[in-house]
Coordinates of C-alpha atoms in Angstrom, one line a residue:
Chain A
M29 CA 80.8 7.9 15.9
S30 CA 77.2 9.1 16.4
F31 CA 74.7 8.1 19.4
Q32 CA 72.8 6.2 18.4
W33 CA 69.4 6.8 20.6
S34 CA 67.4 3.0 20.2
E35 CA 70.5 2.1 22.3
G36 CA 70.8 4.6 24.5
V37 CA 70.0 2.5 27.3
S38 CA 71.5 -1.1 26.5
L39 CA 73.6 -0.8 29.9
A40 CA 73.3 -3.8 31.5
R41 CA 72.9 -2.3 34.8
M42 CA 70.2 0.0 33.7
R43 CA 68.1 -2.8 32.0
T44 CA 68.4 -5.1 35.0
A45 CA 66.9 -2.6 36.9
L46 CA 64.3 -1.5 34.9
A47 CA 63.6 -5.5 34.2
W48 CA 62.7 -5.5 37.5
L49 CA 60.6 -2.2 37.4
G50 CA 59.1 -4.0 34.6
L51 CA 58.4 -7.1 35.9
L52 CA 56.5 -4.9 39.4
V53 CA 54.1 -3.1 36.7
F54 CA 53.4 -6.2 34.7
S55 CA 53.3 -8.9 37.5
P56 CA 50.6 -10.6 35.6
F57 CA 53.2 -12.2 32.6
A58 CA 55.6 -12.9 35.4
P59 CA 55.1 -16.6 34.3
A60 CA 56.5 -15.7 30.6
W61 CA 59.5 -14.5 31.0
A62 CA 61.4 -17.6 32.6
N63 CA 63.8 -17.5 29.8
D64 CA 66.3 -14.6 28.7
S65 CA 65.5 -14.2 25.5
V66 CA 62.5 -11.9 26.7
F67 CA 64.5 -9.4 28.6
D68 CA 66.4 -9.3 25.0
T69 CA 63.0 -7.4 23.4
L70 CA 63.5 -5.0 26.5
Q71 CA 63.1 -1.6 25.3
V72 CA 63.8 1.8 27.0
H73 CA 63.1 5.3 25.6
G74 CA 62.4 8.5 27.1
F75 CA 62.3 12.4 26.0
L76 CA 62.4 15.9 28.0
S77 CA 61.6 19.3 26.3
Q78 CA 61.9 22.7 28.0
A79 CA 60.4 25.8 26.3
L80 CA 60.7 29.5 26.9
V81 CA 57.8 31.4 26.7
I82 CA 57.6 34.9 25.4
T83 CA 54.1 36.7 24.7
D84 CA 53.7 40.7 24.3
D85 CA 50.3 40.5 25.9
N86 CA 48.4 38.2 27.7
N87 CA 49.6 34.7 29.4
F88 CA 50.0 31.9 27.6
F89 CA 52.2 28.6 29.8
G90 CA 53.0 30.2 32.9
K91 CA 53.3 34.2 33.6
S92 CA 54.9 34.5 29.2
S93 CA 54.4 38.4 29.4
E94 CA 56.3 39.2 32.5
N95 CA 59.8 39.9 32.5
A96 CA 62.1 37.6 30.7
G97 CA 59.1 35.4 30.0
S98 CA 58.3 31.6 31.1
L99 CA 59.9 28.6 31.6
E100 CA 56.9 26.5 32.7
Y101 CA 56.3 24.7 29.3
T102 CA 58.0 21.0 30.6
E103 CA 57.6 17.2 28.7
V104 CA 58.8 14.6 30.2
G105 CA 58.4 11.4 29.5
L106 CA 59.7 7.9 30.3
N107 CA 58.8 4.7 29.2
A108 CA 59.2 0.7 28.9
S109 CA 58.6 -1.8 26.5
L110 CA 58.7 -5.7 25.9
R111 CA 57.1 -8.3 24.2
P112 CA 56.7 -11.2 25.9
H113 CA 55.5 -13.8 23.0
A114 CA 55.6 -13.2 19.6
N115 CA 52.6 -11.5 18.9
I116 CA 52.0 -9.9 22.1
L117 CA 53.5 -6.0 22.8
V118 CA 53.4 -4.7 26.8
A119 CA 54.2 -1.3 26.8
A120 CA 53.7 1.7 29.4
Q121 CA 54.7 5.4 29.4
L122 CA 54.6 8.2 32.3
L123 CA 54.2 11.8 31.7
S124 CA 54.7 14.9 33.3
R125 CA 54.0 17.9 31.9
R126 CA 53.3 21.5 33.0
A127 CA 52.1 23.6 30.8
G128 CA 51.7 26.8 33.2
G129 CA 49.2 26.2 36.2
D130 CA 50.6 24.4 39.4
T131 CA 53.2 22.7 39.8
R132 CA 51.4 19.7 41.4
D133 CA 50.2 19.4 37.1
A134 CA 53.8 17.9 36.9
I135 CA 53.4 14.8 39.3
P136 CA 53.9 11.7 36.7
T137 CA 50.6 10.1 35.4
L138 CA 50.6 7.1 33.4
D139 CA 50.2 8.7 29.5
Y140 CA 49.4 4.8 28.3
G141 CA 49.3 1.3 29.4
V142 CA 48.4 -1.8 27.0
V143 CA 48.7 -5.5 26.2
D144 CA 49.2 -5.6 22.3
Y145 CA 48.1 -8.5 20.9
Q146 CA 48.5 -8.7 16.9
V147 CA 46.1 -11.6 16.3
V148 CA 46.1 -11.3 12.2
S149 CA 49.5 -10.6 11.1
N150 CA 50.3 -11.8 7.1
Q151 CA 51.1 -10.6 3.8
Q152 CA 48.2 -9.2 3.4
R153 CA 46.9 -7.7 6.6
T154 CA 47.6 -7.0 10.2
L155 CA 44.9 -7.2 12.8
G156 CA 45.0 -6.6 16.3
L157 CA 43.9 -5.8 19.7
Q158 CA 44.9 -3.2 22.1
L159 CA 43.8 -4.0 26.2
G160 CA 44.3 -1.1 28.5
R161 CA 44.7 2.5 28.7
F162 CA 44.9 3.4 24.6
K163 CA 45.8 6.5 22.6
N164 CA 43.6 8.1 20.9
P165 CA 44.2 8.1 17.3
F166 CA 42.7 11.4 16.5
G167 CA 43.6 13.9 13.7
L168 CA 47.5 13.4 12.6
Y169 CA 49.4 13.8 15.5
N170 CA 47.1 13.4 18.2
Q171 CA 48.5 9.9 19.8
T172 CA 52.7 11.4 20.4
R173 CA 51.4 14.9 21.0
D174 CA 53.4 15.7 24.1
M175 CA 56.5 14.1 22.3
A176 CA 58.4 17.2 20.9
F177 CA 60.5 15.1 17.8
T178 CA 57.4 14.5 16.5
R179 CA 55.4 17.8 16.3
P180 CA 56.6 19.7 13.4
S181 CA 56.5 22.7 15.5
I182 CA 57.1 23.6 19.4
L183 CA 53.0 23.9 19.5
L184 CA 51.0 21.8 17.5
P185 CA 48.3 23.5 15.6
Q186 CA 45.7 24.8 18.7
S187 CA 43.1 24.9 16.7
I188 CA 42.4 21.0 16.7
Y189 CA 45.3 20.2 19.4
F190 CA 44.1 22.7 21.7
D191 CA 44.5 22.4 25.3
R192 CA 41.5 23.2 27.4
T193 CA 40.1 20.2 27.1
R194 CA 43.2 17.9 26.7
S195 CA 42.7 15.5 29.2
L196 CA 39.4 14.3 26.8
G197 CA 41.3 13.5 24.2
M198 CA 44.3 12.5 25.2
A199 CA 43.4 8.5 26.2
G200 CA 41.2 6.3 26.8
D201 CA 40.7 3.4 29.1
G202 CA 38.8 0.4 27.5
A203 CA 39.8 -1.6 24.6
S204 CA 40.8 -0.3 20.7
L205 CA 41.1 -2.6 17.7
Y206 CA 43.5 -1.4 14.8
H207 CA 43.1 -3.3 11.2
E208 CA 46.0 -2.5 8.6
E209 CA 44.8 -3.8 5.3
R210 CA 47.1 -3.7 1.8
T211 CA 45.2 -3.0 -1.3
Q212 CA 46.5 -2.5 -5.2
A213 CA 46.7 1.3 -4.4
G214 CA 47.7 1.7 -1.2
V215 CA 47.3 0.7 2.5
V216 CA 43.7 0.9 4.1
R217 CA 44.6 1.7 8.0
F218 CA 41.5 1.7 10.6
Q219 CA 41.2 1.8 14.6
A220 CA 38.4 1.7 17.0
G221 CA 38.9 1.7 20.2
V222 CA 35.9 2.2 23.3
G223 CA 36.5 3.0 26.8
K224 CA 36.3 5.2 29.5
A225 CA 37.1 9.0 28.9
R226 CA 39.8 10.9 31.0
V227 CA 38.0 14.0 32.2
E228 CA 40.0 15.7 34.7
D229 CA 39.8 18.9 35.9
D230 CA 40.6 21.5 32.4
V231 CA 36.6 20.2 31.5
D232 CA 34.6 21.7 33.9
L233 CA 37.2 24.6 34.2
A234 CA 36.7 25.4 29.9
L235 CA 32.7 24.6 30.6
G236 CA 32.6 27.0 33.2
L237 CA 31.5 24.6 35.6
N238 CA 34.4 24.9 38.4
R239 CA 33.2 27.5 40.3
F240 CA 29.8 25.2 41.4
P241 CA 30.5 22.3 44.1
G242 CA 30.0 19.7 41.6
T243 CA 32.0 17.0 39.7
L244 CA 32.1 16.0 35.9
Q245 CA 32.4 12.4 36.1
A246 CA 34.0 10.7 32.9
G247 CA 31.0 8.1 31.1
S248 CA 32.0 5.7 28.1
S249 CA 34.1 7.3 25.3
A250 CA 34.6 6.4 21.5
I251 CA 37.6 7.0 19.0
G252 CA 37.8 5.8 15.3
Q253 CA 39.7 6.6 12.6
V254 CA 40.1 5.5 8.9
R255 CA 43.5 6.2 7.1
F256 CA 45.1 5.8 3.6
E257 CA 48.2 6.0 2.6
D258 CA 49.4 5.4 -1.4
N259 CA 51.9 2.7 -2.3
N260 CA 54.8 5.6 -2.7
G261 CA 54.0 6.9 0.4
R262 CA 53.5 10.4 -0.7
F263 CA 49.3 11.0 -0.5
L264 CA 48.4 10.5 3.2
M265 CA 44.3 10.8 4.0
A266 CA 42.3 10.0 7.7
L267 CA 38.9 10.8 8.8
S268 CA 38.5 10.5 12.7
T269 CA 35.8 10.8 15.1
A270 CA 35.1 10.6 18.7
S271 CA 32.7 11.0 21.1
A272 CA 33.2 11.4 25.2
N273 CA 30.5 11.9 27.4
A274 CA 30.6 12.8 31.1
D275 CA 28.2 12.7 33.7
Y276 CA 27.7 15.9 36.6
E277 CA 27.5 14.7 40.0
G278 CA 26.9 16.3 43.4
S279 CA 25.1 19.4 41.8
Q280 CA 23.0 22.3 43.7
P281 CA 20.8 24.3 42.9
P282 CA 20.9 26.1 40.3
L283 CA 22.3 23.5 38.6
D284 CA 21.1 19.7 38.2
N285 CA 23.1 16.7 37.5
G286 CA 23.3 17.6 33.8
S287 CA 25.7 15.7 31.1
F288 CA 28.2 16.5 28.7
Q289 CA 28.9 15.5 25.2
F290 CA 32.1 16.3 23.2
Q291 CA 31.8 14.9 19.5
P292 CA 34.6 16.4 17.0
W293 CA 35.3 15.2 13.4
V294 CA 38.7 15.5 12.1
F295 CA 40.0 15.3 8.1
S296 CA 43.4 14.9 7.7
L297 CA 45.6 15.3 3.9
Q298 CA 49.0 15.1 3.8
Y299 CA 51.1 15.4 0.7
N300 CA 55.2 14.2 0.8
H301 CA 58.0 15.2 -0.9
E302 CA 61.7 14.3 0.0
R303 CA 62.4 18.1 1.1
W304 CA 58.8 19.7 1.5
S305 CA 55.3 18.3 3.3
L306 CA 52.4 20.0 2.9
T307 CA 49.6 19.4 5.8
S308 CA 45.8 20.4 5.9
E309 CA 43.6 19.3 9.0
Y310 CA 39.8 20.8 8.9
A311 CA 38.0 19.7 12.2
L312 CA 34.2 20.1 13.4
R313 CA 33.5 19.9 17.4
T314 CA 30.3 19.6 18.9
V315 CA 30.1 19.7 22.7
E316 CA 26.5 19.7 24.5
L317 CA 25.5 20.4 27.3
D318 CA 22.3 19.1 28.7
G319 CA 20.2 18.6 31.6
F320 CA 22.0 21.2 33.7
N321 CA 19.9 24.3 33.9
P322 CA 18.1 26.7 30.7
A323 CA 21.1 29.4 31.4
I324 CA 24.0 26.8 31.1
D325 CA 22.7 24.4 28.4
Q326 CA 23.7 24.8 25.1
K327 CA 24.7 23.1 22.0
K328 CA 27.3 24.3 19.7
T329 CA 29.7 23.2 16.7
G330 CA 33.1 24.9 16.3
E331 CA 35.3 25.0 13.8
S332 CA 39.5 24.4 12.9
W333 CA 41.3 24.2 10.2
Y334 CA 45.4 25.2 9.4
L335 CA 47.3 24.8 6.5
Q336 CA 51.1 24.3 6.7
Y337 CA 54.1 23.7 4.9
T338 CA 57.0 22.4 5.9
R339 CA 60.9 22.2 4.4
R340 CA 63.7 20.4 4.7
V341 CA 66.7 22.1 4.4
D342 CA 69.0 19.5 5.0
S343 CA 69.4 16.9 7.3
D344 CA 69.6 19.2 10.2
W345 CA 67.8 21.7 9.4
Q346 CA 63.4 22.1 8.6
W347 CA 61.7 25.5 8.9
L348 CA 57.5 25.5 8.4
L349 CA 55.0 28.0 7.7
R350 CA 51.2 27.6 8.6
F351 CA 47.6 29.6 9.5
D352 CA 45.3 28.4 11.7
R353 CA 42.1 29.3 12.5
L354 CA 40.1 28.8 15.0
I355 CA 36.3 29.5 15.4
N356 CA 34.2 28.0 18.7
D357 CA 30.4 28.9 17.5
R358 CA 29.9 28.0 13.3
N359 CA 26.9 30.2 14.2
D360 CA 28.6 33.0 15.6
R361 CA 31.6 33.1 13.9
S362 CA 33.0 36.8 15.0
G363 CA 32.0 36.0 18.5
S364 CA 29.5 39.1 18.2
T365 CA 26.2 37.6 19.7
Y366 CA 28.6 36.0 22.6
E367 CA 29.7 39.6 23.6
Q368 CA 25.8 40.9 23.1
S369 CA 24.6 38.0 25.7
G370 CA 26.6 39.4 28.3
L371 CA 29.2 36.2 28.4
G372 CA 32.9 37.7 27.8
P373 CA 34.3 39.6 24.4
A374 CA 33.8 38.6 21.2
H375 CA 37.8 38.1 20.6
S376 CA 37.2 34.9 23.0
Q377 CA 35.3 33.0 20.3
F378 CA 37.9 33.2 17.7
A379 CA 41.3 32.8 17.0
D380 CA 43.4 33.2 13.3
D381 CA 47.1 32.6 14.0
I382 CA 50.5 32.2 11.2
T383 CA 53.2 31.3 13.0
V384 CA 56.7 30.8 11.5
G385 CA 59.3 28.1 12.8
V386 CA 62.4 26.5 12.4
Q387 CA 63.9 23.0 13.9
W388 CA 67.5 21.9 13.9
T389 CA 68.4 18.6 14.3
P390 CA 72.1 18.4 15.0
R391 CA 71.8 15.0 16.4
P392 CA 69.3 12.2 16.5
N393 CA 68.9 12.6 19.9
L394 CA 68.7 17.0 19.9
M395 CA 66.6 19.0 19.1
V396 CA 66.2 23.0 19.4
A397 CA 63.7 25.0 17.9
G398 CA 61.9 28.4 17.7
E399 CA 58.9 29.9 16.8
Y400 CA 56.6 33.0 15.8
H401 CA 53.6 33.3 16.4
H402 CA 51.2 36.2 15.6
V403 CA 47.4 35.7 17.0
D404 CA 44.8 37.7 16.3
G405 CA 42.0 36.1 18.9
T406 CA 41.8 34.9 22.1
G407 CA 40.0 31.4 21.1
W408 CA 42.3 28.5 22.8
L409 CA 44.7 31.0 25.4
P410 CA 44.9 28.2 28.4
L411 CA 41.7 29.3 31.1
D412 CA 43.1 30.1 34.8
S413 CA 40.7 29.8 37.3
D414 CA 41.1 33.3 38.2
A415 CA 41.3 34.4 34.6
N416 CA 39.7 37.5 33.7
A417 CA 38.5 37.3 29.8
S418 CA 37.9 40.8 29.1
A419 CA 41.3 42.0 29.9
K420 CA 42.9 39.4 27.6
S421 CA 44.2 41.4 24.5
R422 CA 42.6 40.5 21.3
H423 CA 45.5 41.2 19.0
W424 CA 48.7 39.3 20.5
N425 CA 52.1 37.7 19.5
M426 CA 54.8 34.9 21.3
L427 CA 58.2 33.8 20.5
L428 CA 58.7 30.4 21.8
F429 CA 61.7 28.5 22.1
Q430 CA 62.7 24.2 23.3
L431 CA 65.5 22.3 23.5
S432 CA 64.3 18.8 23.1
V433 CA 66.7 15.2 24.3
R434 CA 65.4 11.5 23.8
F435 CA 66.8 8.5 24.1
Chain B
M1 CA 41.3 50.2 16.6
S2 CA 40.8 49.4 12.5
L3 CA 44.5 50.0 11.7
F4 CA 44.9 47.3 14.5
C5 CA 42.4 44.8 12.5
L6 CA 44.4 45.4 8.7
I7 CA 47.5 45.0 10.0
P8 CA 46.5 41.0 10.9
A9 CA 44.8 40.9 7.2
A10 CA 48.5 42.2 5.4
I11 CA 50.4 40.1 7.2
R12 CA 47.7 36.8 6.4
S13 CA 47.6 37.5 2.8
G14 CA 51.3 37.9 2.9
A15 CA 51.7 34.6 4.4
L16 CA 49.5 32.6 2.6
A17 CA 51.0 34.1 -1.1
A18 CA 54.7 33.6 0.4
L19 CA 53.7 29.7 1.0
V20 CA 52.1 29.5 -2.3
L21 CA 55.6 30.9 -3.5
A22 CA 57.7 29.0 -1.9
W23 CA 55.6 25.8 -3.0
L24 CA 55.8 26.8 -6.2
V25 CA 59.5 28.6 -6.5
W26 CA 61.6 27.0 -4.8
P27 CA 63.3 23.7 -6.8
T28 CA 62.5 20.2 -5.3
N29 CA 66.0 18.4 -6.0
T30 CA 65.7 14.5 -7.2
Y31 CA 68.7 13.4 -6.1
S32 CA 70.1 10.7 -9.6
S33 CA 71.8 7.6 -7.9
E34 CA 74.3 6.5 -9.8
Q35 CA 75.1 2.9 -11.3
Q36 CA 75.4 1.0 -7.5
T37 CA 75.1 -2.3 -6.4
A38 CA 71.4 -3.7 -5.4
I39 CA 70.4 -3.7 -1.7
L40 CA 68.5 -7.2 -0.9
L41 CA 67.0 -8.3 2.0
V42 CA 68.6 -10.2 4.4
A43 CA 67.3 -12.8 6.7
H44 CA 68.5 -15.3 9.6
P45 CA 68.8 -18.3 7.7
A46 CA 66.0 -20.4 9.9
V47 CA 63.5 -18.1 8.9
T48 CA 61.2 -20.0 6.6
T49 CA 59.8 -16.6 4.5
S50 CA 61.5 -17.3 1.2
W51 CA 58.9 -13.9 0.0
L52 CA 58.3 -10.5 1.2
N53 CA 55.5 -8.3 -1.0
R54 CA 56.8 -4.5 -0.6
D55 CA 53.4 -3.5 1.6
T56 CA 54.4 -6.2 3.9
T57 CA 58.4 -5.4 4.0
R58 CA 57.2 -1.5 4.5
A59 CA 55.2 -2.7 7.5
I60 CA 57.6 -4.6 8.8
F61 CA 60.7 -1.7 8.6
A62 CA 57.8 0.7 10.1
M63 CA 57.5 -1.4 12.5
R64 CA 53.9 -2.2 12.3
Q65 CA 54.0 -5.7 12.0
R66 CA 56.2 -8.0 14.9
T67 CA 56.2 -11.2 12.9
W68 CA 56.5 -13.2 9.3
P69 CA 54.0 -14.7 7.5
D70 CA 54.0 -17.7 9.3
G71 CA 53.9 -16.3 13.3
E72 CA 58.0 -16.3 13.9
S73 CA 59.1 -13.6 16.0
V74 CA 60.8 -10.9 13.7
Q75 CA 63.6 -8.8 14.6
V76 CA 64.4 -6.0 12.8
F77 CA 68.1 -4.4 12.0
V78 CA 68.8 -1.2 10.1
L79 CA 71.7 1.1 9.6
P80 CA 71.6 4.6 11.5
N81 CA 69.7 7.1 9.0
R82 CA 72.4 8.6 7.9
D83 CA 74.0 6.4 6.2
P84 CA 74.0 6.3 2.6
V85 CA 72.7 3.0 1.7
H86 CA 70.1 3.4 5.0
A87 CA 69.2 6.1 2.6
R88 CA 68.6 3.8 -0.8
F89 CA 67.3 1.1 0.8
T90 CA 64.5 3.4 2.4
K91 CA 63.3 5.4 -0.6
E92 CA 64.1 2.5 -3.2
Q93 CA 62.4 -0.6 -1.5
L94 CA 60.0 0.9 0.8
A95 CA 59.5 4.3 -1.3
A96 CA 59.9 6.7 2.1
Y97 CA 62.7 8.8 3.4
P98 CA 65.0 8.5 6.2
H99 CA 63.4 11.4 8.3
Q100 CA 59.8 9.9 7.8
L101 CA 60.6 6.3 8.7
Q102 CA 62.5 7.9 11.8
L103 CA 59.2 9.6 12.8
A104 CA 57.2 6.5 11.9
W105 CA 59.5 4.4 14.9
D106 CA 59.1 7.7 17.2
R107 CA 55.2 7.4 16.1
M108 CA 55.5 3.8 17.6
V109 CA 57.1 4.0 20.3
F110 CA 55.5 7.1 22.0
S111 CA 52.6 5.7 21.8
G112 CA 52.7 2.4 22.9
M113 CA 52.2 0.3 19.5
G114 CA 55.1 -1.0 18.5
Q115 CA 59.2 -1.0 19.4
A116 CA 61.8 0.8 17.8
P117 CA 64.1 -1.5 15.6
N118 CA 67.6 -2.6 16.3
R119 CA 70.6 0.1 15.2
V120 CA 73.6 -1.3 14.0
S121 CA 76.7 0.5 12.5
N122 CA 77.5 -0.9 9.7
Q123 CA 77.0 -3.6 6.4
L124 CA 79.7 -6.0 8.4
D125 CA 77.8 -5.8 11.7
M126 CA 74.7 -5.9 9.8
R127 CA 75.7 -9.3 8.6
E128 CA 76.8 -10.7 11.6
K129 CA 73.8 -9.6 13.5
V130 CA 71.1 -10.8 11.4
A131 CA 72.9 -14.3 10.8
N132 CA 73.4 -14.4 14.5
T133 CA 69.9 -13.5 15.6
P134 CA 66.7 -15.5 15.5
G135 CA 64.0 -14.1 13.3
A136 CA 66.3 -11.3 12.1
L137 CA 65.5 -9.1 9.0
G138 CA 67.9 -6.2 7.5
Y139 CA 69.1 -5.5 4.3
L140 CA 72.6 -5.5 2.6
E141 CA 74.3 -4.9 -0.7
R142 CA 74.4 -7.7 -3.1
E143 CA 79.4 -7.9 -2.6
Y144 CA 78.0 -8.2 1.3
I145 CA 76.0 -11.4 1.2
D146 CA 77.7 -14.7 2.4
E147 CA 76.3 -18.2 2.7
S148 CA 75.6 -16.6 6.3
V149 CA 72.6 -15.2 5.7
H150 CA 68.8 -16.3 3.5
V151 CA 68.2 -13.6 0.8
I152 CA 64.5 -13.0 1.0
S153 CA 63.5 -11.9 -2.3
M154 CA 60.8 -8.7 -2.7
E155 CA 57.8 -8.8 -5.3

């Protein structure tokens, strides 16, 4: 009687139509598709989330502080995958996401598109290679951060999973290697990737470079994660690091063609029980601007951490309590030096967020969530190109509701 | 202004205290399973593998490993998340809870790292699908097992 989400589109007609779509996308593999069994491995999955964001002060994802709030937080994803050979997986996902900002932001983009080859696969280990646009394994949530069903709350802890320089952390275009080794104590998983970082307009804006005529060109990026899970599946530990680079081109005085480097580290811990989980992540983020001009060049290290308790009441209900802290510059925790330098208000340099949330999943393919944030600071408030930082309120509250479906 | 600073501090310490309290005080039930029949791993009769260790079984059911140790493609079959046999299987054999396994599948499917398992509605359906799909791996209570499927022993 219950709806089987993984069989949601096993309708023959849909399958045929999508197979043709897949054939266009993955045409290099077409010769291997001579037999029907390859088509039998085709899977199509998707999701849709719509949120309502209400704030008392400050705008988050649209004009949330006006009237009845903002509906400008929408996520839609559609993916297809198939296995043309026993150890090869081909997968791609289109993502449309609007989080405030222009409606053009909702134009679907390629979220990932990979050919995955498992070179070694036995009782002791799995070793594989991904080529294409792969999702960065960063912290516990980054790889599927836009899919509501994989998040413990509507908004991930913003100190680490903030939106400002989102494009940098999302995915890389290149190659990624993964290795799972099974040991006496537990499973060790390792993943490393190199490629070209994705640098979009959000990075320009976050760095305050959008007012100049030049553009940031994506440079190389590298990412690595080591993860350990104990034999009982209770304890999980991960260390992730990344390095993303970009070069500035087309500058005009007073700016020179500088470079930008972003290097974050995240340490993650999670303890899982049948009824509850305790999760914490700690991150250090180094941002360096070099070669622009003495007024803009800088190197600073930000610090983020959160502690989160989630509790499953029954198979349908789950609630969450979280404290999340962001500091933009470890050498100026209160932001006072920043304010004295005339760069903007001190509260734009930090944010403490206390979150209480609840998720209701009456069916495997439907989720309704609600949460309340009490925030001190505007450190991760999304930037608008026309925003005036001093006009923002230091203390603000936010209420979110979200409806999500998937198949 | 000072009043504004005090309120969040109070809420903050209160929230942290509540968090600690919730952790300490709330009961965490573990359900003791009564005397129930064993759940065994079953495979398509042509599968050559005769045993799997627990970590490999977990990797295959979590959809992180796509082939049998001999290189043959594996087709994973599972019962619905809320089926009590599925819950027992994940807890007893995989040392995971059904919601964790579901989350693991979602993370594979929506990151391009893997596919979702095949769903069957009940154990009779499981037996039929496993018996007729080359490379199939599933699980059944002992009383549902017959000669149409191949039993895989777990280390």
